[in-house]
Short mmCIF file of N, CA and C in Angstrom, two decimals:
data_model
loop_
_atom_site.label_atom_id
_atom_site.label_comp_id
_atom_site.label_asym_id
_atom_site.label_seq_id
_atom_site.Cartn_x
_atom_site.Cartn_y
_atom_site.Cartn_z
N UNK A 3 0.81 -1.20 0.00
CA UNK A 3 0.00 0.00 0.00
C UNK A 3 0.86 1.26 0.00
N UNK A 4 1.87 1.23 0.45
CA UNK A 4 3.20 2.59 0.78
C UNK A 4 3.23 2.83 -0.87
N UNK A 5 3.59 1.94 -1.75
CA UNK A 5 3.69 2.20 -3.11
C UNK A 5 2.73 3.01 -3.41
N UNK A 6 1.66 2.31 -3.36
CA UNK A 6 0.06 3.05 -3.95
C UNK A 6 -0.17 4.20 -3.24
N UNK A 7 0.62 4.66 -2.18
CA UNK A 7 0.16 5.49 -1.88
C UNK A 7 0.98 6.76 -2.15
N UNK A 8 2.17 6.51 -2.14
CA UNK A 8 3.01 7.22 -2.68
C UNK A 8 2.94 7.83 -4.27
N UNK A 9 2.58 6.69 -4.93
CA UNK A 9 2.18 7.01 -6.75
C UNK A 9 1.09 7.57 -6.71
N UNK A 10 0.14 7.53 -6.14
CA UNK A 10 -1.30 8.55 -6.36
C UNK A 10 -0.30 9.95 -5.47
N UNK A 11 -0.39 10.32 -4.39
CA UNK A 11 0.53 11.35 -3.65
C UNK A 11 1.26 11.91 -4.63
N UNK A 12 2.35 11.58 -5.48
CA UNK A 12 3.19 12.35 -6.41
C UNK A 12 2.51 12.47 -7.77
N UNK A 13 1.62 11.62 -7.70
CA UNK A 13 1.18 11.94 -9.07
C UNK A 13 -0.05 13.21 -8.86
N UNK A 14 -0.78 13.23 -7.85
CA UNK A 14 -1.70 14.05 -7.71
C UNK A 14 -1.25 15.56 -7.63
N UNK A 15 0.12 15.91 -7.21
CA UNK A 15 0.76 16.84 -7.11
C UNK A 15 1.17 17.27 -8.19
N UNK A 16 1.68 16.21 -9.36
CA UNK A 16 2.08 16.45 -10.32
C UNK A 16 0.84 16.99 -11.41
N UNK A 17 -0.44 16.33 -11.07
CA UNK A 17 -1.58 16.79 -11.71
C UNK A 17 -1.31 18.03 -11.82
N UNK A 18 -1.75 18.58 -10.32
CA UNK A 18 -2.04 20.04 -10.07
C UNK A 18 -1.11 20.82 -10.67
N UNK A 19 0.39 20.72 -10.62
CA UNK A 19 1.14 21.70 -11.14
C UNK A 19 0.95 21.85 -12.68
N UNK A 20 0.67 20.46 -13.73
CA UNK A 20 0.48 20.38 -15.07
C UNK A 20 -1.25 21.26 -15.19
N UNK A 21 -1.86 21.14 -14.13
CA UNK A 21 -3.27 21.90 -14.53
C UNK A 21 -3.29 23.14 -14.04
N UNK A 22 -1.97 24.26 -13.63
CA UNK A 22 -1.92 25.09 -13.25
C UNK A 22 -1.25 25.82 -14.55
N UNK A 23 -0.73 25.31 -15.19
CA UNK A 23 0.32 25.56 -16.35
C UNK A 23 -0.77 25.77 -17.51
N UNK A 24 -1.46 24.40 -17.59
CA UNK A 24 -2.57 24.59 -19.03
C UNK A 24 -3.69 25.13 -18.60
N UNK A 25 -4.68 24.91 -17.62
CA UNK A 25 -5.28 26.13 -17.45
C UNK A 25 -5.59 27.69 -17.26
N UNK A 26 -4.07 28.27 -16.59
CA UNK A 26 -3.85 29.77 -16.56
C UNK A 26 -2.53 29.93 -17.70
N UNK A 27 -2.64 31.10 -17.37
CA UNK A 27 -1.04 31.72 -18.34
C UNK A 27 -0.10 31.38 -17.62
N UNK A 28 0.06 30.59 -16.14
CA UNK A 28 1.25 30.84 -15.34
C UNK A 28 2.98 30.24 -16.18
N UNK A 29 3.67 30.34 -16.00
CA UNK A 29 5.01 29.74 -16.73
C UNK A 29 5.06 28.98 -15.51
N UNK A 30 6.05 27.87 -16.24
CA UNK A 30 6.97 26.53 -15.46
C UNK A 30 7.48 27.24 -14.07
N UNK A 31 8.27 28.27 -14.41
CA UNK A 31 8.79 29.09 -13.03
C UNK A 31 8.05 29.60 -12.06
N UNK A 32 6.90 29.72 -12.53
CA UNK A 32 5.72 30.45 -11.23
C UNK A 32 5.13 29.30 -11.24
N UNK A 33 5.08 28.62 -11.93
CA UNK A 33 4.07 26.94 -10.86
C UNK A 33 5.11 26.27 -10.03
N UNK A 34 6.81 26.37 -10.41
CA UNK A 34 7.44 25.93 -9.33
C UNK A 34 7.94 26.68 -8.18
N UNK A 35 7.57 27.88 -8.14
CA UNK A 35 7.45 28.97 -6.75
C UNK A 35 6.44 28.93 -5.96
N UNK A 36 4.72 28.58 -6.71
CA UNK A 36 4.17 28.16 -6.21
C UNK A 36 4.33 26.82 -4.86
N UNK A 37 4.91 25.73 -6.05
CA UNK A 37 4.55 24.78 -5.80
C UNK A 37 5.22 24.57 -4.30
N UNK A 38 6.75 25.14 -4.41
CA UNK A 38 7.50 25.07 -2.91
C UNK A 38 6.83 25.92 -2.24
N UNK A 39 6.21 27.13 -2.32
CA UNK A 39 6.07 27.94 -1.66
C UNK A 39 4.89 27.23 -0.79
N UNK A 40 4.00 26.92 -1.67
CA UNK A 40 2.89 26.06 -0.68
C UNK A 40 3.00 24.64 0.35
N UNK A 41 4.06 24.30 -0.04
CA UNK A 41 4.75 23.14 0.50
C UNK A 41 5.04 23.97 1.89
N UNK A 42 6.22 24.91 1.74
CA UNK A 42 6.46 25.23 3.27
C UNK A 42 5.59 26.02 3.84
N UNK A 43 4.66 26.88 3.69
CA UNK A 43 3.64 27.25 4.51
C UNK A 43 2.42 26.18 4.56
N UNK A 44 2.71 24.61 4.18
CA UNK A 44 1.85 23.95 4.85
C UNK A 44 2.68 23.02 5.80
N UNK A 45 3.37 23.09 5.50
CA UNK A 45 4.33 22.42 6.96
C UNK A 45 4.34 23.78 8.08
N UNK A 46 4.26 25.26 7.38
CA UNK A 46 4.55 26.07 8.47
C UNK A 46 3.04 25.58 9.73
N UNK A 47 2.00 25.25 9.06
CA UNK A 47 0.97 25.35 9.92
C UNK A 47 0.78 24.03 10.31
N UNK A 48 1.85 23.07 10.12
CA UNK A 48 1.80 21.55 10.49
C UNK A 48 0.94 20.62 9.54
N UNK A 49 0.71 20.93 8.11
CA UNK A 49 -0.33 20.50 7.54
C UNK A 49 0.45 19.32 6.29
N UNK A 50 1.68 19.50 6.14
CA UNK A 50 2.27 18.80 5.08
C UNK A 50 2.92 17.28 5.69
N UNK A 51 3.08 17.67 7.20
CA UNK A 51 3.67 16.42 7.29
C UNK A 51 2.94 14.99 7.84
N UNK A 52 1.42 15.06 7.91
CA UNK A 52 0.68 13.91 7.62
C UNK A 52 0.71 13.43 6.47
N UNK A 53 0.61 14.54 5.43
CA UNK A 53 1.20 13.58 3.94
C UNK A 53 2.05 13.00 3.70
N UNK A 54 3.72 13.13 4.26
CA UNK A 54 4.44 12.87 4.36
C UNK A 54 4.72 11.43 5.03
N UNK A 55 4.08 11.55 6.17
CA UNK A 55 3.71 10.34 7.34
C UNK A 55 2.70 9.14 5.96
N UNK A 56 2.05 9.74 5.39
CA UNK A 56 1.02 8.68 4.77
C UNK A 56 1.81 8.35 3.48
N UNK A 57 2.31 9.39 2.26
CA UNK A 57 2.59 9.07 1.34
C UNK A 57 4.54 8.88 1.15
N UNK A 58 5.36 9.07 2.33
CA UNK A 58 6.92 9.19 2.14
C UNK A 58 7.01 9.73 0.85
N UNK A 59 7.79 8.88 -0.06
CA UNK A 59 8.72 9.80 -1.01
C UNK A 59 7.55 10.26 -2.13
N UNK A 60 6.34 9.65 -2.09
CA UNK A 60 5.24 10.41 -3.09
C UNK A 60 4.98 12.13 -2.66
N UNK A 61 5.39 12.75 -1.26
CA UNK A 61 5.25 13.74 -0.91
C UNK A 61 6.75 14.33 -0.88
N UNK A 62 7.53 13.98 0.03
CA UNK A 62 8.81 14.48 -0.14
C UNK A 62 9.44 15.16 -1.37
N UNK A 63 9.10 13.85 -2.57
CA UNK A 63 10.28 13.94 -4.11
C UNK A 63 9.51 15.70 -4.67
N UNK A 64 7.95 15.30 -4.79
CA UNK A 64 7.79 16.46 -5.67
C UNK A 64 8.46 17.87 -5.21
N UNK A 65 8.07 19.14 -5.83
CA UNK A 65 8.10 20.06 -5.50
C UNK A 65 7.93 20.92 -4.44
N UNK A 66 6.42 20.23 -3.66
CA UNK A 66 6.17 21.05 -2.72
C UNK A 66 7.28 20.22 -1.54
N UNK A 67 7.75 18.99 -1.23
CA UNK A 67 8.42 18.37 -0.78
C UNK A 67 9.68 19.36 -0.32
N UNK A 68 10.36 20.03 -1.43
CA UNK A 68 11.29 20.89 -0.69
C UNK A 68 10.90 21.60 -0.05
N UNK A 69 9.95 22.81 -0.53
CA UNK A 69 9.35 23.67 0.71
C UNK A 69 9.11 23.15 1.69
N UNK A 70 8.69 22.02 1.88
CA UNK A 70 8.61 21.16 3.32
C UNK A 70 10.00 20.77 3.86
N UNK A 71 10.48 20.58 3.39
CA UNK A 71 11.72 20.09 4.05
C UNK A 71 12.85 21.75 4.14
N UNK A 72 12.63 22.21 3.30
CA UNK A 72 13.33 23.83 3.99
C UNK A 72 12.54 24.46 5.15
N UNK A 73 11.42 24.50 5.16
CA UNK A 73 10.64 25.15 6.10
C UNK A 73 10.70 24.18 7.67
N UNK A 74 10.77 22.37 7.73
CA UNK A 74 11.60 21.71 8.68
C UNK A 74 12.49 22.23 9.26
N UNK A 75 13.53 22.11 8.23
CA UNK A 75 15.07 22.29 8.89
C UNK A 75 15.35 23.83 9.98
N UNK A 76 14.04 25.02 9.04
CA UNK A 76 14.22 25.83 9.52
C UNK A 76 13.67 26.09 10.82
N UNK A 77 12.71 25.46 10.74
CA UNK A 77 11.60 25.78 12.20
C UNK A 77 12.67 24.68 12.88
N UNK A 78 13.60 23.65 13.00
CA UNK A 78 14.26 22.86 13.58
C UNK A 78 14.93 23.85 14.16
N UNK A 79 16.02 24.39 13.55
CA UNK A 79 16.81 25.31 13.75
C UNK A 79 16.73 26.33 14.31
N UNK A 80 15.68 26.87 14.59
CA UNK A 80 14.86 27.70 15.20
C UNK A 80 15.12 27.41 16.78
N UNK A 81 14.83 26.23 17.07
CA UNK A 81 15.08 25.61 18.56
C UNK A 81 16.29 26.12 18.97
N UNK A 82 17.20 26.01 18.03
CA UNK A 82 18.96 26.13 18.59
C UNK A 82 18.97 27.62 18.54
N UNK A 83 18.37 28.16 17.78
CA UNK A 83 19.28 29.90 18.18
C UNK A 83 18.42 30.77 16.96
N UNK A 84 18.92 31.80 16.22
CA UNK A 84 18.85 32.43 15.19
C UNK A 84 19.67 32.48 14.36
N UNK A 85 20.51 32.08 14.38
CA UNK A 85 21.63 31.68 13.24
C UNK A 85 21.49 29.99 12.60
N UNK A 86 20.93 29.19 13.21
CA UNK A 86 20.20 27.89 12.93
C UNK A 86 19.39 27.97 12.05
N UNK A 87 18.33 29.35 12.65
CA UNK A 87 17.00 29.51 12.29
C UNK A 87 17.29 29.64 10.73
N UNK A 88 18.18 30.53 10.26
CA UNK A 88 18.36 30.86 9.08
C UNK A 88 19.07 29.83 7.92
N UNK A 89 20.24 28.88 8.74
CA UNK A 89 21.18 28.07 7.89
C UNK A 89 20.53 26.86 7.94
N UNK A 90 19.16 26.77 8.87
CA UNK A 90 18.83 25.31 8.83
C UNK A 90 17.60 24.70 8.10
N UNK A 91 17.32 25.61 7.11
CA UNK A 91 16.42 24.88 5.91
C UNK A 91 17.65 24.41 4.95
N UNK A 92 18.37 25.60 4.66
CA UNK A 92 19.39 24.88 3.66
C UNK A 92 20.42 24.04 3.94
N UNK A 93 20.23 23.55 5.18
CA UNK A 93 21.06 22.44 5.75
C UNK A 93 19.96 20.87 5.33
N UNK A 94 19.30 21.34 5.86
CA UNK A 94 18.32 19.99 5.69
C UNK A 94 18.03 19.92 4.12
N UNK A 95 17.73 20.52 3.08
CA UNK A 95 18.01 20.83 1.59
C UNK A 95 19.08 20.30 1.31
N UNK A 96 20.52 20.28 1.86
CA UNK A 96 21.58 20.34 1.39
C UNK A 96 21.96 19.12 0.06
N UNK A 97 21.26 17.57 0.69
CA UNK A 97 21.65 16.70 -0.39
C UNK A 97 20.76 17.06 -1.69
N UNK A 98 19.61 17.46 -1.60
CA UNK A 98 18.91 17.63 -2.86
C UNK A 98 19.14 18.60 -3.94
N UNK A 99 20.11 19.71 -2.96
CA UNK A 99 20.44 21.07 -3.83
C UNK A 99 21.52 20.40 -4.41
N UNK A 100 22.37 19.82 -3.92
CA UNK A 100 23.75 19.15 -4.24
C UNK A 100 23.60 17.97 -5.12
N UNK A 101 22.45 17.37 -5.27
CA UNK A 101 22.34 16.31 -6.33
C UNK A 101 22.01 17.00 -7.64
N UNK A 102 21.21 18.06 -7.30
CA UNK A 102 20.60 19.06 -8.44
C UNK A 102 21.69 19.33 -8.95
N UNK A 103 22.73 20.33 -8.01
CA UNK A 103 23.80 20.93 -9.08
C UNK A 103 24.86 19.94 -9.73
N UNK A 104 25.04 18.73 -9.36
CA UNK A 104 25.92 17.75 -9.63
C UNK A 104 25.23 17.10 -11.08
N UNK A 105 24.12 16.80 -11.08
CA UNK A 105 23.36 15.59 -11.90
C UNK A 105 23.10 17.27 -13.32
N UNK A 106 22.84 18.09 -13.19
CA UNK A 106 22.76 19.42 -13.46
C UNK A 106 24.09 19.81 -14.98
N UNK A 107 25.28 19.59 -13.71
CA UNK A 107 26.50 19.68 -13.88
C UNK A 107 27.09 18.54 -15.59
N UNK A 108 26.45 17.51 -14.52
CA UNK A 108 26.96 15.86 -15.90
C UNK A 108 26.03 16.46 -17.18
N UNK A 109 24.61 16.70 -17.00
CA UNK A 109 23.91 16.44 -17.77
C UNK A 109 24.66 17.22 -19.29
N UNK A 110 25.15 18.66 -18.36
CA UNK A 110 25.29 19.96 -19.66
C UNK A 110 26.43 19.44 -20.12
N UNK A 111 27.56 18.41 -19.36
CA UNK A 111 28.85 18.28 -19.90
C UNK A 111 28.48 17.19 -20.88
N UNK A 112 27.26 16.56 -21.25
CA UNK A 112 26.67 15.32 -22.43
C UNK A 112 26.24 15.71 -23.17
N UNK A 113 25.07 16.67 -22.87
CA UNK A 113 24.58 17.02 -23.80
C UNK A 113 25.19 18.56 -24.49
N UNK A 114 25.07 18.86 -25.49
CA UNK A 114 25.42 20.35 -26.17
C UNK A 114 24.14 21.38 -26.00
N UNK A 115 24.36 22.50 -24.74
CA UNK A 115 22.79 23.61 -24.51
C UNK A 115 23.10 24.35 -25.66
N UNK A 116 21.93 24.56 -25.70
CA UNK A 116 22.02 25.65 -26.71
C UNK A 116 21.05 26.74 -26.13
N UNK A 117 20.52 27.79 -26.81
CA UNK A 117 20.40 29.30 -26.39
C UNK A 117 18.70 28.89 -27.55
N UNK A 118 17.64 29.20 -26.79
CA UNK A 118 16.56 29.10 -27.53
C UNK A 118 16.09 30.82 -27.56
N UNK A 119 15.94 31.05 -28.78
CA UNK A 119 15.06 32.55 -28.88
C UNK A 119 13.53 32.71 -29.45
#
């Protein structure tokens, strides 16, 4: 059931962001500001991490998943001081930003970017 629940969970997320894109004018970049942004103000009000508890990596992987997990680290960090408060979303972020820029990194050294106008 963790499977099934996880594949409906990421996929349902993934709905919403693809029906936010073709239904309004929004661009790729404002459905993914959205998408974190709503992630951590629903963990801010304790609301993301029953999904999390029910669906694991179907909630975590997507988008809103980081905002949850930056908005964690930070309210974590929060406990220890104000200098926590601030370094400890992007501490708890740290492997995902770091897989991003690495996997990021290989991809452009394979493939040839080019400049679209």
């Amino acid at each position: 059931m963790e499977y099934l629940y996880a594949f409906l969970t990421g996929g349902a997320i993934c709905v919403i962001g693809q029906i936010m894109m073709d239904a309004t004018k929004l661009t790729a970049p404002r459905v993914l500001v959205i998408l974190v942004t709503a992630g951590a103000v629903l963990q801010a009000f304790q609301l993301y991490q029953p999904l999390v508890d029910l669906a694991g990596a179907g909630a975590r992987v997507p988008l809103p998943g980081f905002g949850y997990n930056l908005a964690k680290g930070a309210m974590e960090g929060a406990e220890e001081g104000l200098l926590q408060a601030v370094t400890g979303g992007v501490e708890a972020a740290a492997g995902g930003i770091s897989a991003a820029i690495g996997w990021g990194y290989i991809i452009s050294m394979v493939f040839n970017p080019r400049s679209v106008r």
